[in-house]
Amino acid sequence: MSGFDPDWLDLREPADHRSLANEPLERIAALFAGRETVSVTDLGAGSGSLLRALSPRLGPKQRWTLVDADEGLLAHARTRLSKWADASSDAGGRLLLQKTATEIEVMTLARDLSADPLPAAAAEADLVTASAFFDLAGHDWTEAFVSRLAASGKPLYAPLVYAGEKRFSPAHRLDAAALEAFNRHQLRDKGLGPAMGPGAALGLAEIGRAAGLACLSSPSPWRLDEADEALTRRLASDMAQAIAELPDGPELGEWLAFRLEHAASGVGVAHEDLLLQPG
Ligand SMILES: C[S@@+](CC[C@H](N)C(=O)[O-])C[C@H]1O[C@@H](n2cnc3c(N)ncnc32)[C@H](O)[C@@H]1O
């Protein structure tokens, strides 16, 4: 499994939250409307960003299980969530949060999902979520996951799946070569088999439909502007760093210098938000 830097997750969180597509969010809110208690298992939860985005759409009492292979990120999630909440306390390892009128109980589960795509504890939740996650996963792993999800009868909300397109402003002659090389790098095995990378949104929807699930896929692009300059800089630097790991990647020194100089002009990044439900 490749490591994710908490600073990167913190930097991208505001863009992630404002990019979420409305239709899947509204459908989830409708699914659980009127329910006093809703339980959610968030796979690859990182620093708990999705809890902060989604909890205002769910009922007054929520139980979240945050699953991630990275214990350091889960510790960061607990710290971030405690600061985000109006009040927080620790009850024997469970975090009890009060946020506006909502009570949220949070458990963290350090678990590598490679051998066990949908842990039994996760399948028992009302809703399974995984944000910015499926582009890391391979086809076979996703098939195994979806087969267990379909058997559980639970819905899956999988927002912010990278969809293979980045449009920087202003254009540079090496943009297409950089994107092609980056997308190739995204296909590398991140611990869940050769990753579906830029094909993950289509792949997940196809696998879901083949398993008899109804799939909604809605675009949720990042549209970064001058207020997001730091994020655009980081995005360009990380792209160049990833491409440098390829044995045959293009030389991008000039491209990166240009992208950093013009980072305030922004970039659009394609993502898809998926909702899979029993058909
Ligand atoms: C791009 S981050 C997304 C984090 C969070 N969902 C968000 O939206 O900010 C992907 C997350 O998946 C986790 N992850 C990757 N491979 C994993 C695996 N095999 N088992 C469990 N978690 C994994 C990483 O540790 C990381 O936290």
PDB file of C-alpha atoms and ligand atoms in Angstrom:
ATOM      1  CA  MET A   1       0.000   0.000   0.000  1.00  0.00           C
ATOM      2  CA  SER A   2       1.371   3.449  -0.878  1.00  0.00           C
ATOM      3  CA  GLY A   3       1.331   6.024   1.917  1.00  0.00           C
ATOM      4  CA  PHE A   4      -0.867   9.126   1.907  1.00  0.00           C
ATOM      5  CA  ASP A   5       0.417  12.315   3.439  1.00  0.00           C
ATOM      6  CA  PRO A   6      -2.044  13.875   5.947  1.00  0.00           C
ATOM      7  CA  ASP A   7      -1.028  17.357   4.702  1.00  0.00           C
ATOM      8  CA  TRP A   8      -2.143  16.396   1.178  1.00  0.00           C
ATOM      9  CA  LEU A   9      -5.486  15.096   2.467  1.00  0.00           C
ATOM     10  CA  ASP A  10      -5.998  18.288   4.522  1.00  0.00           C
ATOM     11  CA  LEU A  11      -5.080  20.472   1.544  1.00  0.00           C
ATOM     12  CA  ARG A  12      -7.553  18.779  -0.784  1.00  0.00           C
ATOM     13  CA  GLU A  13     -10.467  18.572   1.678  1.00  0.00           C
ATOM     14  CA  PRO A  14     -12.147  21.951   0.901  1.00  0.00           C
ATOM     15  CA  ALA A  15     -12.005  21.261  -2.865  1.00  0.00           C
ATOM     16  CA  ASP A  16     -13.311  17.733  -2.313  1.00  0.00           C
ATOM     17  CA  HIS A  17     -16.246  18.924  -0.225  1.00  0.00           C
ATOM     18  CA  ARG A  18     -17.396  21.656  -2.577  1.00  0.00           C
ATOM     19  CA  SER A  19     -17.044  19.363  -5.616  1.00  0.00           C
ATOM     20  CA  LEU A  20     -19.349  16.573  -4.397  1.00  0.00           C
ATOM     21  CA  ALA A  21     -22.201  16.039  -6.864  1.00  0.00           C
ATOM     22  CA  ASN A  22     -25.646  16.824  -5.499  1.00  0.00           C
ATOM     23  CA  GLU A  23     -27.707  13.972  -6.901  1.00  0.00           C
ATOM     24  CA  PRO A  24     -25.997  11.091  -5.043  1.00  0.00           C
ATOM     25  CA  LEU A  25     -25.993  13.178  -1.840  1.00  0.00           C
ATOM     26  CA  GLU A  26     -29.715  13.851  -2.172  1.00  0.00           C
ATOM     27  CA  ARG A  27     -30.441  10.193  -2.835  1.00  0.00           C
ATOM     28  CA  ILE A  28     -28.494   9.158   0.259  1.00  0.00           C
ATOM     29  CA  ALA A  29     -30.328  11.731   2.370  1.00  0.00           C
ATOM     30  CA  ALA A  30     -33.638  10.381   0.996  1.00  0.00           C
ATOM     31  CA  LEU A  31     -32.631   6.759   1.680  1.00  0.00           C
ATOM     32  CA  PHE A  32     -32.200   7.494   5.391  1.00  0.00           C
ATOM     33  CA  ALA A  33     -34.764  10.291   5.826  1.00  0.00           C
ATOM     34  CA  GLY A  34     -36.630   9.942   9.109  1.00  0.00           C
ATOM     35  CA  ARG A  35     -34.143   7.451  10.537  1.00  0.00           C
ATOM     36  CA  GLU A  36     -33.044   8.243  14.087  1.00  0.00           C
ATOM     37  CA  THR A  37     -29.776   6.299  13.809  1.00  0.00           C
ATOM     38  CA  VAL A  38     -27.638   5.578  10.755  1.00  0.00           C
ATOM     39  CA  SER A  39     -24.434   3.550  10.707  1.00  0.00           C
ATOM     40  CA  VAL A  40     -21.735   4.105   8.109  1.00  0.00           C
ATOM     41  CA  THR A  41     -18.512   2.256   7.356  1.00  0.00           C
ATOM     42  CA  ASP A  42     -15.993   4.406   5.508  1.00  0.00           C
ATOM     43  CA  LEU A  43     -13.299   2.370   3.726  1.00  0.00           C
ATOM     44  CA  GLY A  44      -9.926   4.022   3.094  1.00  0.00           C
ATOM     45  CA  ALA A  45     -11.175   6.755   5.403  1.00  0.00           C
ATOM     46  CA  GLY A  46      -7.880   8.651   5.648  1.00  0.00           C
ATOM     47  CA  SER A  47      -8.335  11.621   7.962  1.00  0.00           C
ATOM     48  CA  GLY A  48     -12.142  11.328   8.108  1.00  0.00           C
ATOM     49  CA  SER A  49     -12.921  13.903   5.415  1.00  0.00           C
ATOM     50  CA  LEU A  50     -16.043  12.132   4.195  1.00  0.00           C
ATOM     51  CA  LEU A  51     -17.546  12.005   7.677  1.00  0.00           C
ATOM     52  CA  ARG A  52     -17.181  15.787   7.888  1.00  0.00           C
ATOM     53  CA  ALA A  53     -18.845  16.200   4.466  1.00  0.00           C
ATOM     54  CA  LEU A  54     -21.640  13.644   4.744  1.00  0.00           C
ATOM     55  CA  SER A  55     -22.746  13.702   8.374  1.00  0.00           C
ATOM     56  CA  PRO A  56     -24.922  16.861   7.943  1.00  0.00           C
ATOM     57  CA  ARG A  57     -27.036  14.845   5.430  1.00  0.00           C
ATOM     58  CA  LEU A  58     -27.743  11.934   7.789  1.00  0.00           C
ATOM     59  CA  GLY A  59     -29.828  11.468  10.940  1.00  0.00           C
ATOM     60  CA  PRO A  60     -29.421  12.919  14.458  1.00  0.00           C
ATOM     61  CA  LYS A  61     -27.524   9.846  15.728  1.00  0.00           C
ATOM     62  CA  GLN A  62     -24.753   8.374  13.648  1.00  0.00           C
ATOM     63  CA  ARG A  63     -22.233   5.573  14.128  1.00  0.00           C
ATOM     64  CA  TRP A  64     -19.209   5.716  11.876  1.00  0.00           C
ATOM     65  CA  THR A  65     -16.468   3.108  11.500  1.00  0.00           C
ATOM     66  CA  LEU A  66     -13.410   4.523   9.786  1.00  0.00           C
ATOM     67  CA  VAL A  67     -11.334   1.765   8.179  1.00  0.00           C
ATOM     68  CA  ASP A  68      -7.827   2.379   6.896  1.00  0.00           C
ATOM     69  CA  ALA A  69      -4.570   0.460   6.665  1.00  0.00           C
ATOM     70  CA  ASP A  70      -2.631   3.490   7.882  1.00  0.00           C
ATOM     71  CA  GLU A  71      -2.804   3.780  11.684  1.00  0.00           C
ATOM     72  CA  GLY A  72      -1.095   7.175  11.582  1.00  0.00           C
ATOM     73  CA  LEU A  73      -3.865   8.547   9.367  1.00  0.00           C
ATOM     74  CA  LEU A  74      -6.531   7.134  11.672  1.00  0.00           C
ATOM     75  CA  ALA A  75      -4.860   8.893  14.626  1.00  0.00           C
ATOM     76  CA  HIS A  76      -4.854  12.087  12.548  1.00  0.00           C
ATOM     77  CA  ALA A  77      -8.558  11.497  11.806  1.00  0.00           C
ATOM     78  CA  ARG A  78      -9.366  11.347  15.527  1.00  0.00           C
ATOM     79  CA  THR A  79      -7.497  14.599  16.166  1.00  0.00           C
ATOM     80  CA  ARG A  80      -9.149  16.356  13.217  1.00  0.00           C
ATOM     81  CA  LEU A  81     -12.617  15.123  14.155  1.00  0.00           C
ATOM     82  CA  SER A  82     -12.213  16.204  17.792  1.00  0.00           C
ATOM     83  CA  LYS A  83     -11.281  19.714  16.636  1.00  0.00           C
ATOM     84  CA  TRP A  84     -14.097  19.813  14.058  1.00  0.00           C
ATOM     85  CA  ALA A  85     -16.800  18.798  16.553  1.00  0.00           C
ATOM     86  CA  ASP A  86     -18.431  21.204  18.994  1.00  0.00           C
ATOM     87  CA  ALA A  87     -17.637  18.727  21.773  1.00  0.00           C
ATOM     88  CA  SER A  88     -15.791  15.434  21.892  1.00  0.00           C
ATOM     89  CA  SER A  89     -14.914  12.754  24.426  1.00  0.00           C
ATOM     90  CA  ASP A  90     -13.231   9.376  24.412  1.00  0.00           C
ATOM     91  CA  ALA A  91     -15.307   6.445  25.628  1.00  0.00           C
ATOM     92  CA  GLY A  92     -13.050   3.408  25.795  1.00  0.00           C
ATOM     93  CA  GLY A  93     -11.570   3.893  22.338  1.00  0.00           C
ATOM     94  CA  ARG A  94     -14.772   5.202  20.771  1.00  0.00           C
ATOM     95  CA  LEU A  95     -14.871   8.890  19.991  1.00  0.00           C
ATOM     96  CA  LEU A  96     -18.149  10.584  20.928  1.00  0.00           C
ATOM     97  CA  LEU A  97     -18.743  13.775  18.973  1.00  0.00           C
ATOM     98  CA  GLN A  98     -21.395  16.413  19.185  1.00  0.00           C
ATOM     99  CA  LYS A  99     -21.709  18.548  16.052  1.00  0.00           C
ATOM    100  CA  THR A 100     -24.614  21.023  15.979  1.00  0.00           C
ATOM    101  CA  ALA A 101     -27.587  18.787  16.872  1.00  0.00           C
ATOM    102  CA  THR A 102     -25.939  15.547  15.736  1.00  0.00           C
ATOM    103  CA  GLU A 103     -24.381  12.879  17.957  1.00  0.00           C
ATOM    104  CA  ILE A 104     -21.693  10.921  16.166  1.00  0.00           C
ATOM    105  CA  GLU A 105     -19.949   7.869  17.566  1.00  0.00           C
ATOM    106  CA  VAL A 106     -16.707   7.103  15.734  1.00  0.00           C
ATOM    107  CA  MET A 107     -14.690   3.915  15.801  1.00  0.00           C
ATOM    108  CA  THR A 108     -11.455   3.466  13.917  1.00  0.00           C
ATOM    109  CA  LEU A 109     -10.357   0.122  12.500  1.00  0.00           C
ATOM    110  CA  ALA A 110      -6.777  -0.320  11.278  1.00  0.00           C
ATOM    111  CA  ARG A 111      -7.190  -2.882   8.515  1.00  0.00           C
ATOM    112  CA  ASP A 112      -5.502  -3.632   5.215  1.00  0.00           C
ATOM    113  CA  LEU A 113      -8.383  -4.335   2.849  1.00  0.00           C
ATOM    114  CA  SER A 114      -6.286  -6.267   0.330  1.00  0.00           C
ATOM    115  CA  ALA A 115      -7.218  -9.731   1.609  1.00  0.00           C
ATOM    116  CA  ASP A 116     -10.672  -8.864   2.951  1.00  0.00           C
ATOM    117  CA  PRO A 117     -12.346  -6.263   0.708  1.00  0.00           C
ATOM    118  CA  LEU A 118     -15.491  -5.831   2.820  1.00  0.00           C
ATOM    119  CA  PRO A 119     -14.817  -6.798   6.451  1.00  0.00           C
ATOM    120  CA  ALA A 120     -17.828  -8.376   8.184  1.00  0.00           C
ATOM    121  CA  ALA A 121     -18.139  -5.372  10.526  1.00  0.00           C
ATOM    122  CA  ALA A 122     -18.400  -3.107   7.468  1.00  0.00           C
ATOM    123  CA  ALA A 123     -21.116  -5.158   5.790  1.00  0.00           C
ATOM    124  CA  GLU A 124     -23.308  -4.680   8.858  1.00  0.00           C
ATOM    125  CA  ALA A 125     -23.469  -0.893   8.449  1.00  0.00           C
ATOM    126  CA  ASP A 126     -26.470   0.800   6.797  1.00  0.00           C
ATOM    127  CA  LEU A 127     -24.197   2.504   4.285  1.00  0.00           C
ATOM    128  CA  VAL A 128     -20.726   1.705   2.956  1.00  0.00           C
ATOM    129  CA  THR A 129     -18.619   4.618   1.729  1.00  0.00           C
ATOM    130  CA  ALA A 130     -15.181   4.982   0.141  1.00  0.00           C
ATOM    131  CA  SER A 131     -14.046   8.404  -1.015  1.00  0.00           C
ATOM    132  CA  ALA A 132     -11.153   9.020  -3.444  1.00  0.00           C
ATOM    133  CA  PHE A 133     -10.428   5.320  -3.156  1.00  0.00           C
ATOM    134  CA  PHE A 134     -11.517   3.162  -6.087  1.00  0.00           C
ATOM    135  CA  ASP A 135      -8.936   4.536  -8.535  1.00  0.00           C
ATOM    136  CA  LEU A 136      -6.360   2.853  -6.268  1.00  0.00           C
ATOM    137  CA  ALA A 137      -8.084  -0.520  -6.552  1.00  0.00           C
ATOM    138  CA  GLY A 138      -7.631  -3.236  -9.145  1.00  0.00           C
ATOM    139  CA  HIS A 139     -10.348  -4.826 -11.260  1.00  0.00           C
ATOM    140  CA  ASP A 140     -10.294  -8.214  -9.499  1.00  0.00           C
ATOM    141  CA  TRP A 141     -10.257  -6.687  -6.037  1.00  0.00           C
ATOM    142  CA  THR A 142     -13.198  -4.456  -7.014  1.00  0.00           C
ATOM    143  CA  GLU A 143     -15.103  -7.474  -8.349  1.00  0.00           C
ATOM    144  CA  ALA A 144     -14.568  -9.301  -5.051  1.00  0.00           C
ATOM    145  CA  PHE A 145     -15.632  -6.185  -3.135  1.00  0.00           C
ATOM    146  CA  VAL A 146     -18.770  -5.643  -5.231  1.00  0.00           C
ATOM    147  CA  SER A 147     -19.759  -9.284  -4.974  1.00  0.00           C
ATOM    148  CA  ARG A 148     -19.695  -8.999  -1.146  1.00  0.00           C
ATOM    149  CA  LEU A 149     -21.446  -5.646  -1.253  1.00  0.00           C
ATOM    150  CA  ALA A 150     -24.241  -7.067  -3.435  1.00  0.00           C
ATOM    151  CA  ALA A 151     -24.628 -10.025  -1.027  1.00  0.00           C
ATOM    152  CA  SER A 152     -24.882  -7.584   1.912  1.00  0.00           C
ATOM    153  CA  GLY A 153     -27.681  -5.613   0.221  1.00  0.00           C
ATOM    154  CA  LYS A 154     -26.088  -2.348   1.388  1.00  0.00           C
ATOM    155  CA  PRO A 155     -25.611   0.784  -0.724  1.00  0.00           C
ATOM    156  CA  LEU A 156     -22.164   2.099  -1.594  1.00  0.00           C
ATOM    157  CA  TYR A 157     -21.336   5.779  -1.926  1.00  0.00           C
ATOM    158  CA  ALA A 158     -17.974   6.199  -3.683  1.00  0.00           C
ATOM    159  CA  PRO A 159     -17.338   9.868  -4.458  1.00  0.00           C
ATOM    160  CA  LEU A 160     -14.294  11.559  -5.990  1.00  0.00           C
ATOM    161  CA  VAL A 161     -13.053   8.706  -8.141  1.00  0.00           C
ATOM    162  CA  TYR A 162     -10.338  10.181 -10.390  1.00  0.00           C
ATOM    163  CA  ALA A 163     -11.582  10.093 -13.995  1.00  0.00           C
ATOM    164  CA  GLY A 164      -8.379  10.641 -15.990  1.00  0.00           C
ATOM    165  CA  GLU A 165      -8.588  14.290 -17.094  1.00  0.00           C
ATOM    166  CA  LYS A 166      -6.657  17.351 -15.857  1.00  0.00           C
ATOM    167  CA  ARG A 167      -6.885  20.676 -17.690  1.00  0.00           C
ATOM    168  CA  PHE A 168      -4.369  23.258 -16.526  1.00  0.00           C
ATOM    169  CA  SER A 169      -4.533  26.953 -17.418  1.00  0.00           C
ATOM    170  CA  PRO A 170      -2.812  28.365 -19.361  1.00  0.00           C
ATOM    171  CA  ALA A 171      -2.043  25.446 -21.687  1.00  0.00           C
ATOM    172  CA  HIS A 172       1.531  24.181 -22.117  1.00  0.00           C
ATOM    173  CA  ARG A 173       2.820  22.067 -25.038  1.00  0.00           C
ATOM    174  CA  LEU A 174       3.727  19.215 -22.619  1.00  0.00           C
ATOM    175  CA  ASP A 175       0.319  19.025 -20.862  1.00  0.00           C
ATOM    176  CA  ALA A 176      -0.900  16.056 -22.919  1.00  0.00           C
ATOM    177  CA  ALA A 177       2.367  14.121 -22.476  1.00  0.00           C
ATOM    178  CA  ALA A 178       2.328  14.803 -18.727  1.00  0.00           C
ATOM    179  CA  LEU A 179      -1.287  13.636 -18.402  1.00  0.00           C
ATOM    180  CA  GLU A 180      -0.704  10.503 -20.462  1.00  0.00           C
ATOM    181  CA  ALA A 181       2.346   9.569 -18.368  1.00  0.00           C
ATOM    182  CA  PHE A 182       0.573  10.356 -15.070  1.00  0.00           C
ATOM    183  CA  ASN A 183      -2.441   8.258 -16.026  1.00  0.00           C
ATOM    184  CA  ARG A 184      -0.088   5.389 -16.882  1.00  0.00           C
ATOM    185  CA  HIS A 185       1.545   5.742 -13.462  1.00  0.00           C
ATOM    186  CA  GLN A 186      -1.911   5.578 -11.855  1.00  0.00           C
ATOM    187  CA  LEU A 187      -2.302   2.021 -13.171  1.00  0.00           C
ATOM    188  CA  ARG A 188       0.467   0.732 -10.907  1.00  0.00           C
ATOM    189  CA  ASP A 189      -0.363  -1.723  -8.143  1.00  0.00           C
ATOM    190  CA  LYS A 190      -1.080   0.205  -4.932  1.00  0.00           C
ATOM    191  CA  GLY A 191      -1.639  -2.983  -2.928  1.00  0.00           C
ATOM    192  CA  LEU A 192      -5.077  -3.915  -4.314  1.00  0.00           C
ATOM    193  CA  GLY A 193      -3.892  -5.296  -7.670  1.00  0.00           C
ATOM    194  CA  PRO A 194      -2.970  -3.340 -10.822  1.00  0.00           C
ATOM    195  CA  ALA A 195      -5.033  -0.194 -10.229  1.00  0.00           C
ATOM    196  CA  MET A 196      -7.963   0.786 -12.466  1.00  0.00           C
ATOM    197  CA  GLY A 197      -6.677   4.368 -12.142  1.00  0.00           C
ATOM    198  CA  PRO A 198      -8.387   6.708 -14.630  1.00  0.00           C
ATOM    199  CA  GLY A 199     -10.750   3.876 -15.702  1.00  0.00           C
ATOM    200  CA  ALA A 200     -11.999   3.228 -12.162  1.00  0.00           C
ATOM    201  CA  ALA A 201     -15.334   5.082 -12.333  1.00  0.00           C
ATOM    202  CA  LEU A 202     -16.367   3.237 -15.495  1.00  0.00           C
ATOM    203  CA  GLY A 203     -14.926  -0.007 -14.138  1.00  0.00           C
ATOM    204  CA  LEU A 204     -16.769   0.208 -10.818  1.00  0.00           C
ATOM    205  CA  ALA A 205     -20.070   1.040 -12.562  1.00  0.00           C
ATOM    206  CA  GLU A 206     -19.639  -1.852 -15.016  1.00  0.00           C
ATOM    207  CA  ILE A 207     -18.769  -4.324 -12.263  1.00  0.00           C
ATOM    208  CA  GLY A 208     -21.693  -3.053 -10.183  1.00  0.00           C
ATOM    209  CA  ARG A 209     -24.188  -3.472 -13.038  1.00  0.00           C
ATOM    210  CA  ALA A 210     -22.862  -6.961 -13.810  1.00  0.00           C
ATOM    211  CA  ALA A 211     -23.587  -7.825 -10.150  1.00  0.00           C
ATOM    212  CA  GLY A 212     -27.179  -6.597 -10.551  1.00  0.00           C
ATOM    213  CA  LEU A 213     -26.716  -3.262  -8.772  1.00  0.00           C
ATOM    214  CA  ALA A 214     -28.199   0.054  -9.899  1.00  0.00           C
ATOM    215  CA  CYS A 215     -25.373   2.552 -10.509  1.00  0.00           C
ATOM    216  CA  LEU A 216     -25.573   6.313 -10.564  1.00  0.00           C
ATOM    217  CA  SER A 217     -22.432   8.135 -11.693  1.00  0.00           C
ATOM    218  CA  SER A 218     -22.300  11.939 -11.452  1.00  0.00           C
ATOM    219  CA  PRO A 219     -19.371  14.206 -12.367  1.00  0.00           C
ATOM    220  CA  SER A 220     -17.701  15.956  -9.418  1.00  0.00           C
ATOM    221  CA  PRO A 221     -14.803  17.860 -10.997  1.00  0.00           C
ATOM    222  CA  TRP A 222     -12.403  19.986  -9.042  1.00  0.00           C
ATOM    223  CA  ARG A 223     -12.435  23.490 -10.497  1.00  0.00           C
ATOM    224  CA  LEU A 224      -9.436  25.085  -8.835  1.00  0.00           C
ATOM    225  CA  ASP A 225      -8.774  28.816  -9.122  1.00  0.00           C
ATOM    226  CA  GLU A 226      -6.411  31.334  -7.552  1.00  0.00           C
ATOM    227  CA  ALA A 227      -7.759  30.626  -4.062  1.00  0.00           C
ATOM    228  CA  ASP A 228      -6.525  27.037  -4.493  1.00  0.00           C
ATOM    229  CA  GLU A 229      -3.017  27.937  -5.636  1.00  0.00           C
ATOM    230  CA  ALA A 230      -1.335  25.778  -2.964  1.00  0.00           C
ATOM    231  CA  LEU A 231      -3.380  22.748  -4.015  1.00  0.00           C
ATOM    232  CA  THR A 232      -2.626  23.288  -7.715  1.00  0.00           C
ATOM    233  CA  ARG A 233       1.099  23.603  -6.929  1.00  0.00           C
ATOM    234  CA  ARG A 234       1.029  20.375  -4.956  1.00  0.00           C
ATOM    235  CA  LEU A 235      -0.944  18.627  -7.696  1.00  0.00           C
ATOM    236  CA  ALA A 236       1.585  19.601 -10.379  1.00  0.00           C
ATOM    237  CA  SER A 237       4.578  18.690  -8.187  1.00  0.00           C
ATOM    238  CA  ASP A 238       3.089  15.304  -7.255  1.00  0.00           C
ATOM    239  CA  MET A 239       2.319  14.611 -10.912  1.00  0.00           C
ATOM    240  CA  ALA A 240       5.910  15.364 -11.928  1.00  0.00           C
ATOM    241  CA  GLN A 241       7.238  13.240  -9.061  1.00  0.00           C
ATOM    242  CA  ALA A 242       5.030  10.293 -10.041  1.00  0.00           C
ATOM    243  CA  ILE A 243       6.044  10.574 -13.697  1.00  0.00           C
ATOM    244  CA  ALA A 244       9.734  10.632 -12.719  1.00  0.00           C
ATOM    245  CA  GLU A 245       9.221   7.124 -11.286  1.00  0.00           C
ATOM    246  CA  LEU A 246       8.325   5.788 -14.745  1.00  0.00           C
ATOM    247  CA  PRO A 247      11.277   4.244 -16.603  1.00  0.00           C
ATOM    248  CA  ASP A 248      10.199   5.976 -19.841  1.00  0.00           C
ATOM    249  CA  GLY A 249       8.455   9.119 -18.518  1.00  0.00           C
ATOM    250  CA  PRO A 250       8.911  12.407 -20.419  1.00  0.00           C
ATOM    251  CA  GLU A 251      11.367  15.057 -19.157  1.00  0.00           C
ATOM    252  CA  LEU A 252       9.120  17.564 -17.384  1.00  0.00           C
ATOM    253  CA  GLY A 253      11.466  20.106 -15.767  1.00  0.00           C
ATOM    254  CA  GLU A 254      10.260  22.912 -18.054  1.00  0.00           C
ATOM    255  CA  TRP A 255       6.605  21.824 -17.699  1.00  0.00           C
ATOM    256  CA  LEU A 256       6.751  21.812 -13.891  1.00  0.00           C
ATOM    257  CA  ALA A 257       8.457  25.217 -13.729  1.00  0.00           C
ATOM    258  CA  PHE A 258       5.687  26.626 -15.976  1.00  0.00           C
ATOM    259  CA  ARG A 259       2.921  24.961 -13.954  1.00  0.00           C
ATOM    260  CA  LEU A 260       4.308  26.298 -10.652  1.00  0.00           C
ATOM    261  CA  GLU A 261       4.667  29.794 -12.115  1.00  0.00           C
ATOM    262  CA  HIS A 262       1.030  29.739 -13.286  1.00  0.00           C
ATOM    263  CA  ALA A 263      -0.483  27.759 -10.403  1.00  0.00           C
ATOM    264  CA  ALA A 264      -2.824  30.644  -9.527  1.00  0.00           C
ATOM    265  CA  SER A 265      -4.513  30.213 -12.938  1.00  0.00           C
ATOM    266  CA  GLY A 266      -5.944  26.916 -11.763  1.00  0.00           C
ATOM    267  CA  VAL A 267      -6.799  23.484 -13.090  1.00  0.00           C
ATOM    268  CA  GLY A 268      -9.842  21.312 -13.651  1.00  0.00           C
ATOM    269  CA  VAL A 269      -9.642  17.684 -12.529  1.00  0.00           C
ATOM    270  CA  ALA A 270     -12.294  15.154 -13.541  1.00  0.00           C
ATOM    271  CA  HIS A 271     -13.836  12.964 -10.853  1.00  0.00           C
ATOM    272  CA  GLU A 272     -17.017  10.899 -10.651  1.00  0.00           C
ATOM    273  CA  ASP A 273     -19.234  10.243  -7.631  1.00  0.00           C
ATOM    274  CA  LEU A 274     -20.842   6.813  -7.702  1.00  0.00           C
ATOM    275  CA  LEU A 275     -23.807   5.427  -5.831  1.00  0.00           C
ATOM    276  CA  LEU A 276     -24.409   1.675  -6.108  1.00  0.00           C
ATOM    277  CA  GLN A 277     -27.610   0.187  -4.714  1.00  0.00           C
ATOM    278  CA  PRO A 278     -29.495  -3.074  -4.924  1.00  0.00           C
ATOM    279  CA  GLY A 279     -31.275  -2.964  -8.343  1.00  0.00           C
TER     280      GLY A 279
HETATM  281  C1  LIG B   1      -6.688   9.139  -1.535  1.00  0.00           C
HETATM  282  S1  LIG B   1      -6.806   8.639   0.124  1.00  0.00           S
HETATM  283  C2  LIG B   1      -8.500   9.072   0.471  1.00  0.00           C
HETATM  284  C3  LIG B   1      -8.750   9.299   1.922  1.00  0.00           C
HETATM  285  C4  LIG B   1     -10.167   9.738   2.280  1.00  0.00           C
HETATM  286  N1  LIG B   1     -11.143   8.759   1.890  1.00  0.00           N
HETATM  287  C5  LIG B   1     -10.475  11.091   1.659  1.00  0.00           C
HETATM  288  O1  LIG B   1     -11.405  11.168   0.828  1.00  0.00           O
HETATM  289  O2  LIG B   1      -9.808  12.070   1.998  1.00  0.00           O
HETATM  290  C6  LIG B   1      -6.886   6.853   0.029  1.00  0.00           C
HETATM  291  C7  LIG B   1      -6.943   6.167   1.380  1.00  0.00           C
HETATM  292  O3  LIG B   1      -7.051   4.751   1.191  1.00  0.00           O
HETATM  293  C8  LIG B   1      -6.231   4.100   2.139  1.00  0.00           C
HETATM  294  N2  LIG B   1      -5.860   2.794   1.605  1.00  0.00           N
HETATM  295  C9  LIG B   1      -5.151   2.546   0.475  1.00  0.00           C
HETATM  296  N3  LIG B   1      -4.957   1.225   0.313  1.00  0.00           N
HETATM  297  C10 LIG B   1      -5.561   0.614   1.364  1.00  0.00           C
HETATM  298  C11 LIG B   1      -5.730  -0.738   1.762  1.00  0.00           C
HETATM  299  N4  LIG B   1      -5.183  -1.736   1.060  1.00  0.00           N
HETATM  300  N5  LIG B   1      -6.429  -1.006   2.881  1.00  0.00           N
HETATM  301  C12 LIG B   1      -6.976   0.011   3.616  1.00  0.00           C
HETATM  302  N6  LIG B   1      -6.843   1.317   3.288  1.00  0.00           N
HETATM  303  C13 LIG B   1      -6.155   1.616   2.184  1.00  0.00           C
HETATM  304  C14 LIG B   1      -5.049   5.051   2.309  1.00  0.00           C
HETATM  305  O4  LIG B   1      -4.348   4.818   3.518  1.00  0.00           O
HETATM  306  C15 LIG B   1      -5.719   6.409   2.248  1.00  0.00           C
HETATM  307  O5  LIG B   1      -6.126   6.849   3.507  1.00  0.00           O
END
